[in-house]
Amino acid sequence: MEQYDMIGARFEESKSTAAFSAADTFTLAAALGDVSDLAVLDLACGYGYNTRLLAERGARKVLGVDISEEMVRLARAHEARRPLGVEYLVSDVARLPRLEPFGLATAVYLFNYAPSRAALRDMFRAIHANLAAGGRLLAIVPNPAPVPEDDWEVYGVRRLERIPSGEAPLLRMEFLTEPPTPFQHYEWQLADFERAARDAGFAVVGWQPVSPPPPDEERDESFWQVYRERPISSLMTCTA
């Protein structure tokens, strides 16, 4: 059973409250540009938060893909309550069939679940095969933590343990919901992501830091300044 089948709606709680999610969403939304004429593929779509964002931005077709049947069930329930014309598919991205040429793909915290370099390459290859020439992939990926490890609890996530495992360490983590929600993923270097993307055929790979949203009463400028100095994630942009 996929771990997110067990996490289910608890992930939705984390997405709506964690500071790192607010920064990721703000950065992704700013990078999208005009999507009104595009067919868009949202990978690791979860319960459909970013998938619905793409539909609301006017994409002509949006398909969300996730390996977790429970996450896709939750996403379809959101679609049933407020129809936006979004479709969903349960699939392992590494084994995603060729569907159609999409103009844009998004992937928020997908590649860190690859257990090996071969699986990482398979993910990028499947995405590349589903993009039109010149199509873009926008991916939010976690930054590796320096040692000693950063304390990211104020941003909504806690690192519990780093375990040596194969080609990349396995990280045991918690979303700081009430009670905390455990999950785990692999700690790849940004260079590993870039190498896999280029091996898959992406001609251009670029990086930029995640940009926090404007300060508000809950999170002021000093809060976000600390985040800029030690961000949890980066935006990876790949062009087919």
Short mmCIF file of C-alpha atoms in Angstrom, two decimals:
data_model
loop_
_atom_site.label_atom_id
_atom_site.label_comp_id
_atom_site.label_asym_id
_atom_site.label_seq_id
_atom_site.Cartn_x
_atom_site.Cartn_y
_atom_site.Cartn_z
CA MET A 1 0.00 0.00 0.00
CA GLU A 2 1.33 3.47 -0.89
CA GLN A 3 2.10 5.58 2.19
CA TYR A 4 -0.23 8.34 1.03
CA ASP A 5 -3.11 5.86 0.99
CA MET A 6 -2.61 5.78 4.76
CA ILE A 7 -2.02 9.54 5.11
CA GLY A 8 -5.14 10.47 3.14
CA ALA A 9 -6.89 13.65 4.25
CA ARG A 10 -4.21 14.40 6.86
CA PHE A 11 -2.01 15.63 3.99
CA GLU A 12 -4.73 18.10 3.08
CA GLU A 13 -4.47 19.55 6.59
CA SER A 14 -0.71 19.97 6.23
CA LYS A 15 -1.01 21.55 2.79
CA SER A 16 -3.39 24.20 4.09
CA THR A 17 -1.39 25.12 7.20
CA ALA A 18 2.36 24.58 6.57
CA ALA A 19 4.50 27.58 5.68
CA PHE A 20 6.67 25.62 3.24
CA SER A 21 3.54 24.73 1.23
CA ALA A 22 2.57 28.41 1.01
CA ALA A 23 6.01 29.24 -0.40
CA ASP A 24 5.89 26.35 -2.87
CA THR A 25 2.44 27.32 -4.15
CA PHE A 26 3.38 30.98 -4.53
CA THR A 27 6.52 30.06 -6.48
CA LEU A 28 4.77 27.58 -8.76
CA ALA A 29 1.90 29.96 -9.51
CA ALA A 30 4.35 32.75 -10.44
CA ALA A 31 6.27 30.44 -12.79
CA LEU A 32 3.26 29.11 -14.69
CA GLY A 33 2.75 32.03 -17.05
CA ASP A 34 -0.20 31.90 -19.46
CA VAL A 35 -1.60 28.35 -19.52
CA SER A 36 -4.89 29.14 -21.27
CA ASP A 37 -4.03 27.28 -24.50
CA LEU A 38 -2.20 24.39 -22.85
CA ALA A 39 -2.97 20.81 -21.96
CA VAL A 40 -1.33 20.37 -18.55
CA LEU A 41 -0.18 17.26 -16.71
CA ASP A 42 0.00 17.54 -12.89
CA LEU A 43 2.14 14.73 -11.46
CA ALA A 44 2.06 13.60 -7.83
CA CYS A 45 -1.18 15.56 -7.78
CA GLY A 46 -2.27 14.39 -4.33
CA TYR A 47 -5.78 15.55 -3.50
CA GLY A 48 -5.69 17.96 -6.45
CA TYR A 49 -4.73 21.30 -4.89
CA ASN A 50 -2.34 22.36 -7.66
CA THR A 51 -4.38 20.51 -10.27
CA ARG A 52 -7.36 22.73 -9.52
CA LEU A 53 -5.08 25.79 -9.51
CA LEU A 54 -4.10 24.94 -13.10
CA ALA A 55 -7.74 24.62 -14.12
CA GLU A 56 -8.58 27.91 -12.42
CA ARG A 57 -5.75 29.57 -14.36
CA GLY A 58 -7.55 28.58 -17.56
CA ALA A 59 -5.68 25.53 -18.89
CA ARG A 60 -7.75 23.97 -21.68
CA LYS A 61 -7.18 20.45 -20.30
CA VAL A 62 -5.81 19.30 -16.94
CA LEU A 63 -4.95 15.72 -15.97
CA GLY A 64 -3.80 14.90 -12.44
CA VAL A 65 -1.76 11.75 -11.84
CA ASP A 66 -0.91 10.11 -8.53
CA ILE A 67 0.21 6.66 -7.46
CA SER A 68 -2.08 6.75 -4.41
CA GLU A 69 -5.63 5.55 -4.99
CA GLU A 70 -6.76 7.34 -1.82
CA MET A 71 -5.32 10.66 -2.95
CA VAL A 72 -7.01 10.37 -6.33
CA ARG A 73 -10.28 9.46 -4.58
CA LEU A 74 -10.02 12.68 -2.54
CA ALA A 75 -9.17 14.69 -5.68
CA ARG A 76 -12.19 13.31 -7.51
CA ALA A 77 -14.38 14.14 -4.52
CA HIS A 78 -13.22 17.78 -4.73
CA GLU A 79 -14.01 17.74 -8.47
CA ALA A 80 -17.48 16.35 -7.79
CA ARG A 81 -18.20 19.11 -5.26
CA ARG A 82 -16.87 21.90 -7.49
CA PRO A 83 -16.49 20.76 -11.09
CA LEU A 84 -13.63 22.34 -13.03
CA GLY A 85 -13.33 19.75 -15.79
CA VAL A 86 -10.25 18.13 -14.23
CA GLU A 87 -9.54 14.46 -14.88
CA TYR A 88 -7.49 12.14 -12.66
CA LEU A 89 -5.50 8.97 -13.23
CA VAL A 90 -3.96 6.50 -10.77
CA SER A 91 -0.48 5.65 -12.05
CA ASP A 92 3.15 5.32 -11.05
CA VAL A 93 4.82 8.19 -12.93
CA ALA A 94 7.83 5.97 -13.70
CA ARG A 95 5.44 3.69 -15.63
CA LEU A 96 3.18 6.39 -17.05
CA PRO A 97 2.07 5.44 -20.57
CA ARG A 98 2.34 7.89 -23.46
CA LEU A 99 -0.95 9.79 -23.30
CA GLU A 100 -0.72 12.87 -25.54
CA PRO A 101 1.65 15.79 -26.11
CA PHE A 102 1.14 18.12 -23.13
CA GLY A 103 2.46 21.66 -23.23
CA LEU A 104 3.25 21.77 -19.51
CA ALA A 105 3.84 19.33 -16.68
CA THR A 106 4.03 20.18 -12.99
CA ALA A 107 5.45 17.99 -10.23
CA VAL A 108 5.48 19.08 -6.59
CA TYR A 109 7.51 16.67 -4.44
CA LEU A 110 7.52 13.77 -6.87
CA PHE A 111 11.15 12.95 -7.57
CA ASN A 112 12.20 12.61 -3.92
CA TYR A 113 10.15 9.39 -3.75
CA ALA A 114 12.32 7.63 -6.34
CA PRO A 115 14.19 4.81 -4.52
CA SER A 116 17.00 4.57 -7.10
CA ARG A 117 18.68 6.49 -9.90
CA ALA A 118 17.04 4.12 -12.39
CA ALA A 119 13.60 4.97 -11.00
CA LEU A 120 14.47 8.67 -11.07
CA ARG A 121 15.47 8.44 -14.75
CA ASP A 122 12.28 6.50 -15.53
CA MET A 123 10.18 9.29 -14.03
CA PHE A 124 11.87 11.97 -16.12
CA ARG A 125 11.72 9.82 -19.26
CA ALA A 126 7.98 9.20 -18.86
CA ILE A 127 7.37 12.92 -18.40
CA HIS A 128 9.56 13.84 -21.38
CA ALA A 129 7.65 11.33 -23.54
CA ASN A 130 4.39 13.10 -22.67
CA LEU A 131 5.57 16.64 -23.45
CA ALA A 132 5.34 18.36 -26.80
CA ALA A 133 8.54 19.76 -28.31
CA GLY A 134 9.42 22.85 -26.29
CA GLY A 135 7.09 21.81 -23.47
CA ARG A 136 8.05 22.67 -19.91
CA LEU A 137 8.31 20.74 -16.67
CA LEU A 138 8.04 22.80 -13.48
CA ALA A 139 9.07 20.77 -10.43
CA ILE A 140 9.32 21.68 -6.77
CA VAL A 141 12.04 19.49 -5.25
CA PRO A 142 13.38 19.37 -1.67
CA ASN A 143 16.81 20.73 -0.92
CA PRO A 144 19.17 18.36 0.90
CA ALA A 145 19.62 19.45 4.51
CA PRO A 146 23.05 20.56 5.67
CA VAL A 147 24.67 18.75 8.55
CA PRO A 148 23.91 19.39 11.35
CA GLU A 149 20.36 19.21 10.11
CA ASP A 150 18.22 22.30 9.82
CA ASP A 151 15.29 22.71 12.15
CA TRP A 152 12.33 23.11 9.81
CA GLU A 153 9.57 22.63 12.37
CA VAL A 154 8.49 26.26 12.21
CA TYR A 155 7.72 25.67 8.51
CA GLY A 156 5.46 22.68 9.19
CA VAL A 157 7.70 19.63 8.80
CA ARG A 158 10.07 17.73 11.11
CA ARG A 159 13.02 15.50 10.20
CA LEU A 160 13.19 12.44 12.45
CA GLU A 161 15.95 10.26 11.07
CA ARG A 162 18.33 9.91 8.13
CA ILE A 163 18.90 6.23 7.29
CA PRO A 164 21.63 5.02 4.87
CA SER A 165 19.78 3.31 2.04
CA GLY A 166 21.02 2.29 -1.40
CA GLU A 167 21.88 5.23 -3.64
CA ALA A 168 20.30 7.94 -1.48
CA PRO A 169 19.56 8.22 2.26
CA LEU A 170 16.02 7.53 3.41
CA LEU A 171 14.52 10.34 5.48
CA ARG A 172 11.87 9.65 8.09
CA MET A 173 9.74 12.79 8.44
CA GLU A 174 6.54 14.17 9.99
CA PHE A 175 4.03 16.70 8.77
CA LEU A 176 3.22 18.77 11.86
CA THR A 177 -0.50 18.16 11.81
CA GLU A 178 -2.38 17.35 15.02
CA PRO A 179 -1.34 14.64 15.73
CA PRO A 180 1.81 14.55 13.53
CA THR A 181 1.61 12.57 10.28
CA PRO A 182 4.65 10.38 9.50
CA PHE A 183 6.01 9.91 5.99
CA GLN A 184 9.35 9.11 4.37
CA HIS A 185 11.24 9.92 1.19
CA TYR A 186 14.74 9.82 -0.28
CA GLU A 187 17.32 12.60 0.01
CA TRP A 188 18.70 13.17 -3.49
CA GLN A 189 21.08 15.97 -4.38
CA LEU A 190 19.89 18.62 -6.83
CA ALA A 191 22.63 17.42 -9.19
CA ASP A 192 20.99 13.97 -9.22
CA PHE A 193 17.71 15.47 -10.39
CA GLU A 194 19.45 17.48 -13.10
CA ARG A 195 21.47 14.52 -14.35
CA ALA A 196 18.34 12.36 -14.60
CA ALA A 197 16.49 15.13 -16.46
CA ARG A 198 19.27 15.56 -19.01
CA ASP A 199 19.61 11.78 -19.45
CA ALA A 200 15.86 11.70 -20.19
CA GLY A 201 16.29 14.19 -23.05
CA PHE A 202 15.48 17.57 -21.49
CA ALA A 203 17.54 20.10 -23.41
CA VAL A 204 17.48 22.88 -20.82
CA VAL A 205 17.46 22.59 -17.03
CA GLY A 206 17.30 25.67 -14.81
CA TRP A 207 17.05 26.37 -11.09
CA GLN A 208 15.70 29.11 -8.89
CA PRO A 209 15.06 29.40 -5.16
CA VAL A 210 11.54 29.19 -3.85
CA SER A 211 10.05 32.65 -3.27
CA PRO A 212 7.90 33.19 -0.17
CA PRO A 213 4.54 34.94 -0.49
CA PRO A 214 4.07 38.51 0.77
CA PRO A 215 4.17 38.89 4.56
CA ASP A 216 0.92 38.98 6.48
CA GLU A 217 -0.26 39.00 10.10
CA GLU A 218 0.58 35.33 10.55
CA ARG A 219 4.05 35.35 8.90
CA ASP A 220 5.91 38.64 8.83
CA GLU A 221 8.93 39.67 6.78
CA SER A 222 11.40 38.48 9.42
CA PHE A 223 9.82 35.00 9.30
CA TRP A 224 10.22 34.77 5.53
CA GLN A 225 13.73 36.24 5.62
CA VAL A 226 14.87 33.29 7.73
CA TYR A 227 13.18 30.97 5.22
CA ARG A 228 15.05 32.59 2.32
CA GLU A 229 18.32 31.86 4.10
CA ARG A 230 17.54 28.14 4.50
CA PRO A 231 14.70 27.19 2.13
CA ILE A 232 13.24 23.72 2.15
CA SER A 233 12.83 23.50 -1.61
CA SER A 234 13.85 24.76 -5.06
CA LEU A 235 12.05 25.20 -8.38
CA MET A 236 13.45 23.12 -11.23
CA THR A 237 12.48 24.14 -14.77
CA CYS A 238 13.11 21.71 -17.62
CA THR A 239 12.40 22.28 -21.32
CA ALA A 240 11.87 19.38 -23.74
#
